[in-house]
Amino acid sequence: MYQWLEVDLGERTKITAVATQGRYGSSDWLTSYLLMFSDTGHNWRQYRQEDSIGSFPGNSNADSVVQYKLQQPAIARFFRLFPLDWNPNGRIGLRLETYGCPYTSDVVSFDGGSSGLVYWLTSGLRRTFRDVITLKFKALRNSGTLLQAKGQEGLGLNLELERGKLLLLLRQGRTSSTDPQRLVSLGSLLDDQHWHHVTVERRSSHLNLTVDKHTERKTKSTVADIAFPSFSFGGSSGNFHGCLENLLYNGHNLIELAKNKDQQVHILYSPLPNSSPLKLTITVFHTDLFIYSFMF
């Protein structure tokens, strides 16, 4: 008991399936096991299926291959296989194979200071019926503002991490002293230094917040009036310590656009002391993208 087999894939990889087989010419095979994943090799998370069952079926002999396709792919560099049960007439023994593909990742880090990302639509763009923001985040502290969406007439949305929970807040005043209204609260212990997937969707008067596999829906008549001419992420909107990955707005990868210095993007880096700013001027899908104190 309490043994494991650890695999280092060399880089973060999208893992879609695993297969096991007993040890050749022996009575050694596993009948059930657990899988755990990690980006660092130190901070581990157990993989659980959608029905919350954590164990995987193993083998019934030494020769047959049993493959299990993961219901949700795991993104990790390291994984561990923990034997739970094995042939009572043999010992722990196995052959292991993992299946997957390279994982494309654009990551930006925020230090809780002035670093941030700001994105806004041009004034001539029509209000959309549906807006979707998706991202992954890894938090180093339990509180901080991930996103501010600024609307018209003082309306806006905040996505904030507060004591390990993610809150979606509605602002209805032009002054910062106006207390925002809590619409949705999801998750707990989200500052565990693992990646968490977030989707914020506005569809007419409905707001959906999804954190990992859980979704909460809120109907609010005032959100139908919100157009999103601007967004700010990370330090530009408040003291977030951590990383954002694959940040998408309506399908556009904002980090990729900035990193590739697309000729249709405005990029602005705040200068360090005694240095001059770098500035490029262009437009993306009728939008402007500004980045300052931005760290890749």
GROMACS .gro file of C-alpha atoms in nm:
model
  296
    1MET     CA    1   0.000   0.000   0.000
    2TYR     CA    2   0.086   0.370  -0.036
    3GLN     CA    3   0.302   0.322  -0.344
    4TRP     CA    4   0.272   0.512  -0.670
    5LEU     CA    5   0.416   0.536  -1.017
    6GLU     CA    6   0.496   0.892  -1.128
    7VAL     CA    7   0.534   1.005  -1.489
    8ASP     CA    8   0.690   1.333  -1.605
    9LEU     CA    9   0.563   1.425  -1.953
   10GLY     CA   10   0.818   1.707  -1.986
   11GLU     CA   11   0.558   1.982  -2.036
   12ARG     CA   12   0.190   2.049  -1.973
   13THR     CA   13  -0.005   1.804  -2.187
   14LYS     CA   14  -0.370   1.733  -2.260
   15ILE     CA   15  -0.422   1.379  -2.126
   16THR     CA   16  -0.726   1.202  -2.268
   17ALA     CA   17  -0.689   0.834  -2.172
   18VAL     CA   18  -0.481   0.580  -1.982
   19ALA     CA   19  -0.436   0.206  -2.034
   20THR     CA   20  -0.300  -0.062  -1.802
   21GLN     CA   21  -0.182  -0.417  -1.846
   22GLY     CA   22  -0.044  -0.671  -1.601
   23ARG     CA   23   0.324  -0.762  -1.575
   24TYR     CA   24   0.421  -1.005  -1.851
   25GLY     CA   25   0.416  -1.374  -1.764
   26SER     CA   26   0.314  -1.320  -1.403
   27SER     CA   27   0.025  -1.308  -1.160
   28ASP     CA   28   0.084  -0.936  -1.099
   29TRP     CA   29  -0.187  -0.691  -1.208
   30LEU     CA   30  -0.396  -0.409  -1.062
   31THR     CA   31  -0.772  -0.433  -1.027
   32SER     CA   32  -0.829  -0.065  -0.939
   33TYR     CA   33  -0.628   0.255  -0.903
   34LEU     CA   34  -0.640   0.633  -0.859
   35LEU     CA   35  -0.489   0.905  -1.078
   36MET     CA   36  -0.348   1.235  -0.955
   37PHE     CA   37  -0.216   1.526  -1.163
   38SER     CA   38   0.020   1.818  -1.106
   39ASP     CA   39   0.185   2.103  -1.295
   40THR     CA   40   0.481   2.125  -1.058
   41GLY     CA   41   0.531   1.777  -0.916
   42HIS     CA   42   0.458   1.908  -0.566
   43ASN     CA   43   0.094   2.022  -0.563
   44TRP     CA   44  -0.135   1.733  -0.660
   45ARG     CA   45  -0.504   1.700  -0.744
   46GLN     CA   46  -0.699   1.376  -0.769
   47TYR     CA   47  -0.887   1.317  -1.091
   48ARG     CA   48  -1.256   1.252  -1.039
   49GLN     CA   49  -1.514   1.151  -1.293
   50GLU     CA   50  -1.835   1.349  -1.340
   51ASP     CA   51  -2.014   1.110  -1.103
   52SER     CA   52  -1.749   1.200  -0.839
   53ILE     CA   53  -1.608   0.848  -0.840
   54GLY     CA   54  -1.231   0.867  -0.817
   55SER     CA   55  -1.120   0.508  -0.882
   56PHE     CA   56  -1.051   0.347  -1.219
   57PRO     CA   57  -1.108  -0.017  -1.319
   58GLY     CA   58  -0.794  -0.222  -1.364
   59ASN     CA   59  -0.720  -0.563  -1.507
   60SER     CA   60  -0.837  -0.921  -1.453
   61ASN     CA   61  -0.528  -1.093  -1.594
   62ALA     CA   62  -0.171  -1.016  -1.699
   63ASP     CA   63  -0.230  -0.993  -2.074
   64SER     CA   64  -0.548  -0.796  -2.154
   65VAL     CA   65  -0.521  -0.420  -2.199
   66VAL     CA   66  -0.783  -0.209  -2.022
   67GLN     CA   67  -0.810   0.146  -2.154
   68TYR     CA   68  -1.007   0.418  -1.980
   69LYS     CA   69  -1.096   0.741  -2.163
   70LEU     CA   70  -1.115   1.038  -1.928
   71GLN     CA   71  -1.456   1.202  -1.924
   72GLN     CA   72  -1.281   1.541  -1.903
   73PRO     CA   73  -0.922   1.567  -2.032
   74ALA     CA   74  -0.663   1.646  -1.766
   75ILE     CA   75  -0.408   1.921  -1.830
   76ALA     CA   76  -0.085   1.850  -1.645
   77ARG     CA   77   0.286   1.780  -1.675
   78PHE     CA   78   0.304   1.512  -1.405
   79PHE     CA   79   0.067   1.234  -1.312
   80ARG     CA   80   0.072   0.959  -1.053
   81LEU     CA   81  -0.099   0.623  -1.053
   82PHE     CA   82  -0.188   0.494  -0.704
   83PRO     CA   83  -0.272   0.121  -0.678
   84LEU     CA   84  -0.583   0.050  -0.471
   85ASP     CA   85  -0.632  -0.325  -0.523
   86TRP     CA   86  -0.448  -0.599  -0.708
   87ASN     CA   87  -0.459  -0.973  -0.771
   88PRO     CA   88  -0.460  -1.135  -0.424
   89ASN     CA   89  -0.243  -1.416  -0.562
   90GLY     CA   90   0.021  -1.177  -0.693
   91ARG     CA   91   0.183  -0.841  -0.626
   92ILE     CA   92   0.152  -0.486  -0.758
   93GLY     CA   93   0.266  -0.494  -1.119
   94LEU     CA   94   0.163  -0.319  -1.438
   95ARG     CA   95   0.244  -0.182  -1.777
   96LEU     CA   96   0.111   0.168  -1.833
   97GLU     CA   97   0.036   0.383  -2.136
   98THR     CA   98  -0.108   0.733  -2.154
   99TYR     CA   99  -0.277   0.905  -2.448
  100GLY     CA  100  -0.312   1.271  -2.529
  101CYS     CA  101  -0.186   1.560  -2.736
  102PRO     CA  102   0.013   1.884  -2.702
  103TYR     CA  103  -0.160   2.158  -2.506
  104THR     CA  104  -0.164   2.511  -2.647
  105SER     CA  105  -0.138   2.766  -2.370
  106ASP     CA  106  -0.109   3.145  -2.351
  107VAL     CA  107  -0.041   3.258  -1.995
  108VAL     CA  108   0.000   3.600  -1.837
  109SER     CA  109   0.109   3.664  -1.477
  110PHE     CA  110  -0.007   3.941  -1.242
  111ASP     CA  111   0.178   4.052  -0.931
  112GLY     CA  112  -0.106   4.237  -0.761
  113GLY     CA  113   0.044   4.575  -0.847
  114SER     CA  114   0.010   4.787  -1.158
  115SER     CA  115   0.029   4.503  -1.410
  116GLY     CA  116  -0.290   4.441  -1.601
  117LEU     CA  117  -0.472   4.412  -1.930
  118VAL     CA  118  -0.738   4.647  -2.065
  119TYR     CA  119  -0.958   4.576  -2.366
  120TRP     CA  120  -1.244   4.784  -2.505
  121LEU     CA  121  -1.476   4.799  -2.801
  122THR     CA  122  -1.493   5.093  -3.037
  123SER     CA  123  -1.785   5.329  -2.990
  124GLY     CA  124  -1.929   5.236  -3.328
  125LEU     CA  125  -1.974   4.868  -3.243
  126ARG     CA  126  -2.334   4.761  -3.185
  127ARG     CA  127  -2.450   4.615  -2.859
  128THR     CA  128  -2.436   4.235  -2.871
  129PHE     CA  129  -2.713   4.000  -2.761
  130ARG     CA  130  -2.456   3.760  -2.614
  131ASP     CA  131  -2.110   3.809  -2.463
  132VAL     CA  132  -1.887   3.525  -2.344
  133ILE     CA  133  -1.560   3.550  -2.153
  134THR     CA  134  -1.366   3.230  -2.081
  135LEU     CA  135  -1.039   3.191  -1.897
  136LYS     CA  136  -0.841   2.974  -1.661
  137PHE     CA  137  -0.688   3.120  -1.350
  138LYS     CA  138  -0.440   3.009  -1.086
  139ALA     CA  139  -0.443   3.223  -0.772
  140LEU     CA  140  -0.153   3.271  -0.533
  141ARG     CA  141  -0.368   3.463  -0.283
  142ASN     CA  142  -0.727   3.411  -0.177
  143SER     CA  143  -0.861   3.754  -0.280
  144GLY     CA  144  -0.834   3.982  -0.582
  145THR     CA  145  -1.028   4.115  -0.880
  146LEU     CA  146  -0.995   3.906  -1.196
  147LEU     CA  147  -1.226   4.108  -1.420
  148GLN     CA  148  -1.415   4.436  -1.443
  149ALA     CA  149  -1.662   4.479  -1.729
  150LYS     CA  150  -1.767   4.841  -1.764
  151GLY     CA  151  -2.105   4.916  -1.915
  152GLN     CA  152  -2.306   5.227  -1.980
  153GLU     CA  153  -2.476   5.455  -1.728
  154GLY     CA  154  -2.252   5.328  -1.451
  155LEU     CA  155  -2.355   4.964  -1.492
  156GLY     CA  156  -2.087   4.699  -1.484
  157LEU     CA  157  -1.980   4.356  -1.366
  158ASN     CA  158  -1.696   4.249  -1.138
  159LEU     CA  159  -1.553   3.899  -1.112
  160GLU     CA  160  -1.375   3.881  -0.779
  161LEU     CA  161  -1.199   3.617  -0.575
  162GLU     CA  162  -1.288   3.663  -0.209
  163ARG     CA  163  -1.149   3.426   0.054
  164GLY     CA  164  -1.120   3.149  -0.202
  165LYS     CA  165  -1.469   3.193  -0.350
  166LEU     CA  166  -1.551   3.348  -0.687
  167LEU     CA  167  -1.813   3.624  -0.683
  168LEU     CA  168  -1.997   3.787  -0.972
  169LEU     CA  169  -2.098   4.139  -0.869
  170LEU     CA  170  -2.321   4.399  -1.036
  171ARG     CA  171  -2.221   4.765  -1.009
  172GLN     CA  172  -2.499   5.020  -1.058
  173GLY     CA  173  -2.330   5.346  -0.969
  174ARG     CA  174  -2.071   5.573  -1.122
  175THR     CA  175  -1.875   5.612  -0.798
  176SER     CA  176  -1.647   5.355  -0.639
  177SER     CA  177  -1.821   5.412  -0.305
  178THR     CA  178  -2.140   5.245  -0.429
  179ASP     CA  179  -2.157   4.892  -0.291
  180PRO     CA  180  -2.188   4.630  -0.567
  181GLN     CA  181  -2.468   4.374  -0.558
  182ARG     CA  182  -2.368   4.010  -0.529
  183LEU     CA  183  -2.531   3.808  -0.807
  184VAL     CA  184  -2.359   3.469  -0.785
  185SER     CA  185  -2.107   3.299  -0.557
  186LEU     CA  186  -1.937   2.977  -0.665
  187GLY     CA  187  -1.655   2.752  -0.555
  188SER     CA  188  -1.437   2.730  -0.248
  189LEU     CA  189  -1.064   2.705  -0.183
  190LEU     CA  190  -0.998   2.835  -0.534
  191ASP     CA  191  -0.662   2.969  -0.417
  192ASP     CA  192  -0.522   2.613  -0.409
  193GLN     CA  193  -0.268   2.697  -0.685
  194HIS     CA  194  -0.445   2.469  -0.933
  195TRP     CA  195  -0.596   2.590  -1.259
  196HIS     CA  196  -0.969   2.663  -1.251
  197HIS     CA  197  -1.183   2.717  -1.560
  198VAL     CA  198  -1.427   3.012  -1.560
  199THR     CA  199  -1.695   3.119  -1.807
  200VAL     CA  200  -1.900   3.438  -1.773
  201GLU     CA  201  -2.187   3.456  -2.020
  202ARG     CA  202  -2.440   3.734  -2.071
  203ARG     CA  203  -2.738   3.640  -2.284
  204SER     CA  204  -2.998   3.919  -2.286
  205SER     CA  205  -3.109   3.948  -1.920
  206HIS     CA  206  -2.946   3.621  -1.811
  207LEU     CA  207  -2.603   3.588  -1.656
  208ASN     CA  208  -2.432   3.250  -1.628
  209LEU     CA  209  -2.122   3.191  -1.418
  210THR     CA  210  -1.943   2.857  -1.458
  211VAL     CA  211  -1.653   2.757  -1.235
  212ASP     CA  212  -1.499   2.424  -1.332
  213LYS     CA  213  -1.804   2.197  -1.378
  214HIS     CA  214  -2.059   2.401  -1.182
  215THR     CA  215  -2.291   2.667  -1.329
  216GLU     CA  216  -2.516   2.921  -1.161
  217ARG     CA  217  -2.769   3.127  -1.356
  218LYS     CA  218  -2.901   3.468  -1.258
  219THR     CA  219  -3.180   3.664  -1.422
  220LYS     CA  220  -3.147   4.040  -1.381
  221SER     CA  221  -3.346   4.285  -1.593
  222THR     CA  222  -3.074   4.550  -1.570
  223VAL     CA  223  -2.810   4.332  -1.737
  224ALA     CA  224  -3.003   4.345  -2.064
  225ASP     CA  225  -2.903   4.712  -2.076
  226ILE     CA  226  -2.534   4.642  -2.030
  227ALA     CA  227  -2.313   4.678  -2.333
  228PHE     CA  228  -1.950   4.598  -2.261
  229PRO     CA  229  -1.737   4.870  -2.418
  230SER     CA  230  -1.439   4.787  -2.195
  231PHE     CA  231  -1.286   4.512  -1.984
  232SER     CA  232  -0.993   4.511  -1.747
  233PHE     CA  233  -0.816   4.204  -1.612
  234GLY     CA  234  -0.577   4.140  -1.326
  235GLY     CA  235  -0.383   4.423  -1.167
  236SER     CA  236  -0.546   4.688  -1.380
  237SER     CA  237  -0.869   4.628  -1.191
  238GLY     CA  238  -0.742   4.520  -0.850
  239ASN     CA  239  -0.483   4.326  -0.652
  240PHE     CA  240  -0.496   3.984  -0.822
  241HIS     CA  241  -0.189   3.767  -0.759
  242GLY     CA  242  -0.164   3.477  -1.000
  243CYS     CA  243  -0.196   3.378  -1.364
  244LEU     CA  244  -0.461   3.386  -1.636
  245GLU     CA  245  -0.453   3.139  -1.921
  246ASN     CA  246  -0.622   3.130  -2.264
  247LEU     CA  247  -0.825   3.445  -2.206
  248LEU     CA  248  -1.102   3.459  -2.468
  249TYR     CA  249  -1.366   3.723  -2.538
  250ASN     CA  250  -1.631   3.607  -2.788
  251GLY     CA  251  -1.377   3.365  -2.929
  252HIS     CA  252  -1.087   3.614  -2.963
  253ASN     CA  253  -0.771   3.514  -2.772
  254LEU     CA  254  -0.660   3.843  -2.615
  255ILE     CA  255  -0.328   3.717  -2.481
  256GLU     CA  256  -0.233   3.563  -2.815
  257LEU     CA  257  -0.319   3.883  -3.000
  258ALA     CA  258  -0.103   4.084  -2.763
  259LYS     CA  259   0.186   3.838  -2.757
  260ASN     CA  260   0.203   3.817  -3.136
  261LYS     CA  261   0.198   4.199  -3.167
  262ASP     CA  262  -0.072   4.178  -3.431
  263GLN     CA  263  -0.067   4.482  -3.660
  264GLN     CA  264  -0.434   4.542  -3.580
  265VAL     CA  265  -0.376   4.586  -3.207
  266HIS     CA  266  -0.286   4.883  -2.990
  267ILE     CA  267  -0.020   4.765  -2.742
  268LEU     CA  268   0.110   4.991  -2.467
  269TYR     CA  269   0.368   4.883  -2.210
  270SER     CA  270   0.415   5.103  -1.907
  271PRO     CA  271   0.780   5.211  -1.910
  272LEU     CA  272   1.024   5.118  -1.641
  273PRO     CA  273   1.213   5.405  -1.477
  274ASN     CA  274   1.440   5.590  -1.723
  275SER     CA  275   1.297   5.403  -2.023
  276SER     CA  276   1.058   5.498  -2.300
  277PRO     CA  277   0.728   5.319  -2.374
  278LEU     CA  278   0.681   5.088  -2.670
  279LYS     CA  279   0.368   5.166  -2.870
  280LEU     CA  280   0.215   5.011  -3.179
  281THR     CA  281  -0.110   5.133  -3.333
  282ILE     CA  282  -0.384   4.925  -3.506
  283THR     CA  283  -0.746   4.768  -3.462
  284VAL     CA  284  -0.876   4.416  -3.408
  285PHE     CA  285  -1.231   4.331  -3.516
  286HIS     CA  286  -1.334   4.691  -3.440
  287THR     CA  287  -1.157   4.675  -3.104
  288ASP     CA  288  -0.857   4.823  -2.931
  289LEU     CA  289  -0.636   4.625  -2.698
  290PHE     CA  290  -0.410   4.793  -2.444
  291ILE     CA  291  -0.161   4.618  -2.218
  292TYR     CA  292   0.056   4.774  -1.952
  293SER     CA  293   0.315   4.628  -1.716
  294PHE     CA  294   0.227   4.302  -1.886
  295MET     CA  295   0.440   3.996  -1.811
  296PHE     CA  296   0.448   3.684  -2.030
   0.00000   0.00000   0.00000
